PDB file of C-alpha atoms in Angstrom:
ATOM      1  CA  UNK A  97     154.016  68.937  38.629  1.00 87.00           C
ATOM      2  CA  UNK A  98     154.085  69.021  42.421  1.00 92.00           C
ATOM      3  CA  UNK A  99     151.911  72.252  44.619  1.00 90.00           C
ATOM      4  CA  UNK A 100     152.675  72.591  48.020  1.00 91.00           C
ATOM      5  CA  UNK A 101     150.771  74.567  50.504  1.00 88.00           C
ATOM      6  CA  UNK A 102     151.663  75.457  53.464  1.00 88.00           C
ATOM      7  CA  UNK A 103     149.295  78.118  55.778  1.00 83.00           C
ATOM      8  CA  UNK A 104     150.184  77.799  59.254  1.00 83.00           C
ATOM      9  CA  UNK A 105     147.740  80.125  60.577  1.00 80.00           C
ATOM     10  CA  UNK A 106     144.590  78.369  58.850  1.00 80.00           C
ATOM     11  CA  UNK A 107     145.509  74.679  59.161  1.00 83.00           C
ATOM     12  CA  UNK A 108     148.317  74.641  61.639  1.00 88.00           C
ATOM     13  CA  UNK A 109     151.885  73.073  61.459  1.00 90.00           C
ATOM     14  CA  UNK A 110     150.781  70.941  57.977  1.00 92.00           C
ATOM     15  CA  UNK A 111     152.429  71.291  54.525  1.00 93.00           C
ATOM     16  CA  UNK A 112     150.587  70.360  52.071  1.00 93.00           C
ATOM     17  CA  UNK A 113     151.809  68.684  48.588  1.00 95.00           C
ATOM     18  CA  UNK A 114     149.811  67.821  45.583  1.00 93.00           C
ATOM     19  CA  UNK A 115     150.563  66.310  42.268  1.00 92.00           C
ATOM     20  CA  UNK A 116     147.166  65.322  40.439  1.00 88.00           C
ATOM     21  CA  UNK A 117     143.454  66.452  40.916  1.00 86.00           C
ATOM     22  CA  UNK A 118     141.498  63.890  43.200  1.00 83.00           C
ATOM     23  CA  UNK A 119     138.930  62.373  40.408  1.00 79.00           C
ATOM     24  CA  UNK A 120     136.787  59.639  41.612  1.00 79.00           C
ATOM     25  CA  UNK A 121     137.513  59.210  45.532  1.00 88.00           C
ATOM     26  CA  UNK A 122     140.519  59.491  46.793  1.00 92.00           C
ATOM     27  CA  UNK A 123     142.114  56.684  49.568  1.00 94.00           C
ATOM     28  CA  UNK A 124     144.045  58.162  53.041  1.00 96.00           C
ATOM     29  CA  UNK A 125     147.128  56.071  54.673  1.00 96.00           C
ATOM     30  CA  UNK A 126     148.883  57.861  57.870  1.00 96.00           C
ATOM     31  CA  UNK A 127     152.346  56.923  59.184  1.00 97.00           C
ATOM     32  CA  UNK A 128     153.518  58.590  61.944  1.00 94.00           C
ATOM     33  CA  UNK A 129     153.760  62.643  60.693  1.00 95.00           C
ATOM     34  CA  UNK A 130     152.628  61.611  56.894  1.00 97.00           C
ATOM     35  CA  UNK A 131     149.641  61.060  55.409  1.00 97.00           C
ATOM     36  CA  UNK A 132     149.677  59.864  51.881  1.00 97.00           C
ATOM     37  CA  UNK A 133     146.745  60.089  49.075  1.00 96.00           C
ATOM     38  CA  UNK A 134     146.203  58.292  46.288  1.00 95.00           C
ATOM     39  CA  UNK A 135     143.698  57.717  43.894  1.00 93.00           C
ATOM     40  CA  UNK A 136     140.423  55.602  44.779  1.00 91.00           C
ATOM     41  CA  UNK A 137     140.811  53.948  41.451  1.00 87.00           C
ATOM     42  CA  UNK A 138     144.069  53.086  40.475  1.00 89.00           C
ATOM     43  CA  UNK A 139     146.016  54.301  43.374  1.00 90.00           C
ATOM     44  CA  UNK A 140     148.360  56.807  41.542  1.00 92.00           C
ATOM     45  CA  UNK A 141     149.361  59.532  44.169  1.00 95.00           C
ATOM     46  CA  UNK A 142     147.635  62.231  44.334  1.00 95.00           C
ATOM     47  CA  UNK A 143     149.680  64.096  47.333  1.00 94.00           C
ATOM     48  CA  UNK A 144     150.922  63.795  50.957  1.00 97.00           C
ATOM     49  CA  UNK A 145     150.530  65.862  53.895  1.00 96.00           C
ATOM     50  CA  UNK A 146     153.248  66.193  56.387  1.00 97.00           C
ATOM     51  CA  UNK A 147     152.512  66.739  59.964  1.00 96.00           C
ATOM     52  CA  UNK A 148     154.598  68.887  62.278  1.00 92.00           C
ATOM     53  CA  UNK A 149     155.754  69.828  58.298  1.00 93.00           C
ATOM     54  CA  UNK A 150     158.585  72.629  60.344  1.00 91.00           C
ATOM     55  CA  UNK A 151     160.339  69.964  62.288  1.00 92.00           C
ATOM     56  CA  UNK A 152     161.202  68.805  58.250  1.00 94.00           C
ATOM     57  CA  UNK A 153     161.558  72.054  56.869  1.00 93.00           C
ATOM     58  CA  UNK A 154     162.280  74.749  59.822  1.00 91.00           C
ATOM     59  CA  UNK A 155     162.098  78.054  57.621  1.00 88.00           C
ATOM     60  CA  UNK A 156     158.262  77.292  56.790  1.00 84.00           C
ATOM     61  CA  UNK A 157     157.885  79.279  59.863  1.00 76.00           C
ATOM     62  CA  UNK A 158     158.844  82.372  58.366  1.00 66.00           C
ATOM     63  CA  UNK A 159     156.775  81.691  54.924  1.00 59.00           C
ATOM     64  CA  UNK A 160     153.933  84.035  54.440  1.00 53.00           C
ATOM     65  CA  UNK A 161     152.711  82.748  51.256  1.00 57.00           C
ATOM     66  CA  UNK A 162     150.347  80.167  51.174  1.00 68.00           C
ATOM     67  CA  UNK A 163     151.723  77.985  47.939  1.00 77.00           C
ATOM     68  CA  UNK A 164     155.323  77.313  47.918  1.00 84.00           C
ATOM     69  CA  UNK A 165     157.827  76.785  45.344  1.00 87.00           C
ATOM     70  CA  UNK A 166     160.303  73.819  47.265  1.00 92.00           C
ATOM     71  CA  UNK A 167     163.756  73.557  46.047  1.00 93.00           C
ATOM     72  CA  UNK A 168     165.322  70.168  45.138  1.00 96.00           C
ATOM     73  CA  UNK A 169     167.093  70.095  48.199  1.00 96.00           C
ATOM     74  CA  UNK A 170     163.425  70.963  50.471  1.00 95.00           C
ATOM     75  CA  UNK A 171     161.716  67.948  47.991  1.00 97.00           C
ATOM     76  CA  UNK A 172     164.454  65.752  48.865  1.00 97.00           C
ATOM     77  CA  UNK A 173     164.022  66.419  52.442  1.00 96.00           C
ATOM     78  CA  UNK A 174     160.222  65.196  51.867  1.00 97.00           C
ATOM     79  CA  UNK A 175     161.306  61.950  49.948  1.00 97.00           C
ATOM     80  CA  UNK A 176     163.656  60.939  53.057  1.00 97.00           C
ATOM     81  CA  UNK A 177     160.122  61.162  55.827  1.00 97.00           C
ATOM     82  CA  UNK A 178     158.063  59.366  53.081  1.00 97.00           C
ATOM     83  CA  UNK A 179     160.499  56.707  52.759  1.00 97.00           C
ATOM     84  CA  UNK A 180     161.070  56.588  56.601  1.00 97.00           C
ATOM     85  CA  UNK A 181     157.104  56.077  56.773  1.00 96.00           C
ATOM     86  CA  UNK A 182     157.142  53.070  54.451  1.00 96.00           C
ATOM     87  CA  UNK A 183     155.529  54.849  51.521  1.00 97.00           C
ATOM     88  CA  UNK A 184     157.754  54.750  48.210  1.00 94.00           C
ATOM     89  CA  UNK A 185     155.990  57.258  45.840  1.00 95.00           C
ATOM     90  CA  UNK A 186     158.016  59.638  45.906  1.00 96.00           C
ATOM     91  CA  UNK A 187     157.466  64.165  44.626  1.00 96.00           C
ATOM     92  CA  UNK A 188     159.405  65.285  41.924  1.00 95.00           C
ATOM     93  CA  UNK A 189     160.086  68.964  41.745  1.00 93.00           C
ATOM     94  CA  UNK A 190     158.638  71.740  39.824  1.00 92.00           C
ATOM     95  CA  UNK A 191     160.462  74.856  39.282  1.00 91.00           C
ATOM     96  CA  UNK A 192     158.434  75.558  36.264  1.00 90.00           C
ATOM     97  CA  UNK A 193     156.533  78.960  36.945  1.00 92.00           C
ATOM     98  CA  UNK A 194     152.761  78.577  37.153  1.00 93.00           C
ATOM     99  CA  UNK A 195     152.034  82.225  37.071  1.00 95.00           C
ATOM    100  CA  UNK A 196     153.621  83.330  32.543  1.00 97.00           C
ATOM    101  CA  UNK A 197     153.132  86.004  30.433  1.00 98.00           C
ATOM    102  CA  UNK A 198     151.382  84.355  27.133  1.00 98.00           C
ATOM    103  CA  UNK A 199     150.280  85.453  23.756  1.00 98.00           C
ATOM    104  CA  UNK A 200     147.160  85.616  22.388  1.00 98.00           C
ATOM    105  CA  UNK A 201     147.859  83.313  18.734  1.00 97.00           C
ATOM    106  CA  UNK A 202     144.391  81.988  17.838  1.00 96.00           C
ATOM    107  CA  UNK A 203     141.079  82.766  19.306  1.00 96.00           C
ATOM    108  CA  UNK A 204     137.662  81.633  17.795  1.00 95.00           C
ATOM    109  CA  UNK A 205     134.254  81.294  19.526  1.00 93.00           C
ATOM    110  CA  UNK A 206     133.085  78.218  21.778  1.00 94.00           C
ATOM    111  CA  UNK A 207     130.666  76.351  19.496  1.00 90.00           C
ATOM    112  CA  UNK A 208     128.398  75.506  22.688  1.00 90.00           C
ATOM    113  CA  UNK A 209     128.523  79.403  24.318  1.00 90.00           C
ATOM    114  CA  UNK A 210     127.508  82.824  23.420  1.00 85.00           C
ATOM    115  CA  UNK A 211     130.111  84.253  25.270  1.00 90.00           C
ATOM    116  CA  UNK A 212     133.355  81.574  25.710  1.00 94.00           C
ATOM    117  CA  UNK A 213     136.113  81.684  23.518  1.00 96.00           C
ATOM    118  CA  UNK A 214     138.696  78.716  22.547  1.00 97.00           C
ATOM    119  CA  UNK A 215     141.810  80.304  22.473  1.00 97.00           C
ATOM    120  CA  UNK A 216     145.555  79.328  21.717  1.00 98.00           C
ATOM    121  CA  UNK A 217     148.240  81.232  24.014  1.00 98.00           C
ATOM    122  CA  UNK A 218     151.561  81.133  23.252  1.00 98.00           C
ATOM    123  CA  UNK A 219     153.545  80.648  26.677  1.00 96.00           C
ATOM    124  CA  UNK A 220     157.074  79.919  25.506  1.00 93.00           C
ATOM    125  CA  UNK A 221     157.813  76.764  25.195  1.00 88.00           C
ATOM    126  CA  UNK A 222     154.245  75.536  24.214  1.00 94.00           C
ATOM    127  CA  UNK A 223     151.030  76.848  23.020  1.00 96.00           C
ATOM    128  CA  UNK A 224     148.161  75.966  25.864  1.00 97.00           C
ATOM    129  CA  UNK A 225     144.205  75.781  24.704  1.00 98.00           C
ATOM    130  CA  UNK A 226     142.428  77.654  27.153  1.00 98.00           C
ATOM    131  CA  UNK A 227     138.283  78.730  27.268  1.00 96.00           C
ATOM    132  CA  UNK A 228     138.271  81.924  28.493  1.00 95.00           C
ATOM    133  CA  UNK A 229     135.138  84.010  28.893  1.00 92.00           C
ATOM    134  CA  UNK A 230     136.783  87.133  30.148  1.00 94.00           C
ATOM    135  CA  UNK A 231     134.638  90.280  27.379  1.00 94.00           C
ATOM    136  CA  UNK A 232     137.441  92.044  26.675  1.00 95.00           C
ATOM    137  CA  UNK A 233     139.847  88.831  25.279  1.00 95.00           C
ATOM    138  CA  UNK A 234     141.267  89.496  21.774  1.00 95.00           C
ATOM    139  CA  UNK A 235     143.110  87.913  19.707  1.00 96.00           C
ATOM    140  CA  UNK A 236     146.749  89.148  19.531  1.00 97.00           C
ATOM    141  CA  UNK A 237     147.533  90.439  22.880  1.00 97.00           C
ATOM    142  CA  UNK A 238     149.511  89.126  25.771  1.00 98.00           C
ATOM    143  CA  UNK A 239     147.879  88.240  29.172  1.00 98.00           C
ATOM    144  CA  UNK A 240     148.591  86.810  32.418  1.00 98.00           C
ATOM    145  CA  UNK A 241     148.284  82.872  32.267  1.00 98.00           C
ATOM    146  CA  UNK A 242     147.524  80.553  35.122  1.00 96.00           C
ATOM    147  CA  UNK A 243     148.974  77.454  34.186  1.00 95.00           C
ATOM    148  CA  UNK A 244     148.154  74.042  35.797  1.00 92.00           C
ATOM    149  CA  UNK A 245     149.278  73.653  38.757  1.00 89.00           C
ATOM    150  CA  UNK A 246     148.822  77.327  40.107  1.00 91.00           C
ATOM    151  CA  UNK A 247     147.603  77.900  43.381  1.00 89.00           C
ATOM    152  CA  UNK A 248     145.310  81.415  42.942  1.00 90.00           C
ATOM    153  CA  UNK A 249     145.321  84.035  46.012  1.00 87.00           C
ATOM    154  CA  UNK A 250     141.942  82.508  46.243  1.00 84.00           C
ATOM    155  CA  UNK A 251     143.352  78.836  47.338  1.00 82.00           C
ATOM    156  CA  UNK A 252     141.697  77.379  44.120  1.00 87.00           C
ATOM    157  CA  UNK A 253     143.760  75.367  42.026  1.00 89.00           C
ATOM    158  CA  UNK A 254     144.231  75.065  38.433  1.00 93.00           C
ATOM    159  CA  UNK A 255     143.880  71.700  37.081  1.00 91.00           C
ATOM    160  CA  UNK A 256     143.510  70.455  33.254  1.00 92.00           C
ATOM    161  CA  UNK A 257     139.533  70.477  32.561  1.00 91.00           C
ATOM    162  CA  UNK A 258     137.276  71.410  30.459  1.00 91.00           C
ATOM    163  CA  UNK A 259     134.770  73.983  29.982  1.00 87.00           C
ATOM    164  CA  UNK A 260     131.094  72.927  28.171  1.00 90.00           C
ATOM    165  CA  UNK A 261     132.761  70.226  26.648  1.00 90.00           C
ATOM    166  CA  UNK A 262     135.745  71.737  25.005  1.00 94.00           C
ATOM    167  CA  UNK A 263     139.138  70.752  26.828  1.00 95.00           C
ATOM    168  CA  UNK A 264     140.742  73.716  28.556  1.00 96.00           C
ATOM    169  CA  UNK A 265     144.670  73.911  30.373  1.00 96.00           C
ATOM    170  CA  UNK A 266     145.067  77.078  32.372  1.00 96.00           C
ATOM    171  CA  UNK A 267     143.322  80.093  32.775  1.00 96.00           C
ATOM    172  CA  UNK A 268     143.628  83.993  31.629  1.00 97.00           C
ATOM    173  CA  UNK A 269     143.393  85.893  35.114  1.00 97.00           C
ATOM    174  CA  UNK A 270     141.690  89.199  35.851  1.00 96.00           C
ATOM    175  CA  UNK A 271     143.886  91.616  37.974  1.00 95.00           C
ATOM    176  CA  UNK A 272     141.326  91.169  40.861  1.00 94.00           C
ATOM    177  CA  UNK A 273     141.615  87.534  40.490  1.00 94.00           C
ATOM    178  CA  UNK A 274     145.700  87.953  41.318  1.00 94.00           C
ATOM    179  CA  UNK A 275     144.798  90.390  43.984  1.00 93.00           C
ATOM    180  CA  UNK A 276     146.851  93.260  42.064  1.00 95.00           C
ATOM    181  CA  UNK A 277     146.308  96.704  43.538  1.00 95.00           C
ATOM    182  CA  UNK A 278     143.420  99.064  42.224  1.00 94.00           C
ATOM    183  CA  UNK A 279     142.667  96.288  39.823  1.00 94.00           C
ATOM    184  CA  UNK A 280     139.253  96.398  38.405  1.00 92.00           C
ATOM    185  CA  UNK A 281     136.470  94.935  40.001  1.00 90.00           C
ATOM    186  CA  UNK A 282     134.745  93.890  37.042  1.00 89.00           C
ATOM    187  CA  UNK A 283     135.146  91.219  34.941  1.00 90.00           C
ATOM    188  CA  UNK A 284     137.601  91.438  31.962  1.00 93.00           C
ATOM    189  CA  UNK A 285     140.946  90.305  31.970  1.00 96.00           C
ATOM    190  CA  UNK A 286     144.102  91.712  32.051  1.00 96.00           C
ATOM    191  CA  UNK A 287     145.963  93.070  28.555  1.00 97.00           C
ATOM    192  CA  UNK A 288     149.677  93.449  28.982  1.00 97.00           C
ATOM    193  CA  UNK A 289     151.527  96.446  27.296  1.00 96.00           C
ATOM    194  CA  UNK A 290     153.340  94.848  24.642  1.00 94.00           C
ATOM    195  CA  UNK A 291     156.541  95.827  26.321  1.00 95.00           C
ATOM    196  CA  UNK A 292     156.061  93.868  29.916  1.00 96.00           C
ATOM    197  CA  UNK A 293     157.600  90.932  28.904  1.00 95.00           C
ATOM    198  CA  UNK A 294     158.317  88.383  26.633  1.00 96.00           C
ATOM    199  CA  UNK A 295     155.658  85.296  25.996  1.00 96.00           C
ATOM    200  CA  UNK A 296     156.543  82.717  28.765  1.00 95.00           C
ATOM    201  CA  UNK A 297     158.635  85.019  30.896  1.00 96.00           C
ATOM    202  CA  UNK A 298     157.031  84.526  34.514  1.00 95.00           C
ATOM    203  CA  UNK A 299     154.994  86.850  35.615  1.00 96.00           C
ATOM    204  CA  UNK A 300     156.464  89.622  37.831  1.00 95.00           C
ATOM    205  CA  UNK A 301     153.692  90.575  40.553  1.00 94.00           C
ATOM    206  CA  UNK A 302     155.230  93.438  41.567  1.00 94.00           C
ATOM    207  CA  UNK A 303     155.479  94.962  38.000  1.00 95.00           C
ATOM    208  CA  UNK A 304     151.698  93.771  38.049  1.00 95.00           C
ATOM    209  CA  UNK A 305     151.195  96.033  40.483  1.00 95.00           C
ATOM    210  CA  UNK A 306     152.190  99.055  39.157  1.00 94.00           C
ATOM    211  CA  UNK A 307     149.648  97.773  35.892  1.00 94.00           C
ATOM    212  CA  UNK A 308     146.311 100.205  37.561  1.00 93.00           C
ATOM    213  CA  UNK A 309     148.505 103.138  39.805  1.00 85.00           C
TER     214      UNK A 309
END
């Protein structure tokens, strides 16, 4: 998993990369323009921050998106900087789409909640268990899934987690959470038309902006 974020207006010329959530604290090591973050518990890599990032990747200054999807070549350049700084834990490119069409194959009530549901959602190559609180969620419908590794427009990261004691691997999205044009501002996930696409297809945001016209 590789999550990359660049927001020059908000954070300056800093490229943030994350490969795992911080649990139990982190250790920070800085060498030159590279900042390494590792788990305080086991030393596993959490991510790197690249200062003066546009010197490594000049194309960053033209990026408008907060979340970036780095190419193999861009990741290779970052890893060169990582190694030059003396670090040996490298980044791995991730080309798996994070916002996809999902099909709710199974749904049951959460045993410890009066409003949550436990769903099994087909996303093409796998089935994800997702705990969902949307009041309109239903069985056998197509939805928009933010898979682990997705960054919401708000900046919220989607990691594997638990909701009221039940493991959950992603989020079923509302239109307002994705900033879709004219999306209702009340709770409720997007139920996609059956012909919008196949389970596992990357969600087409341009097409999605026509859903509420």
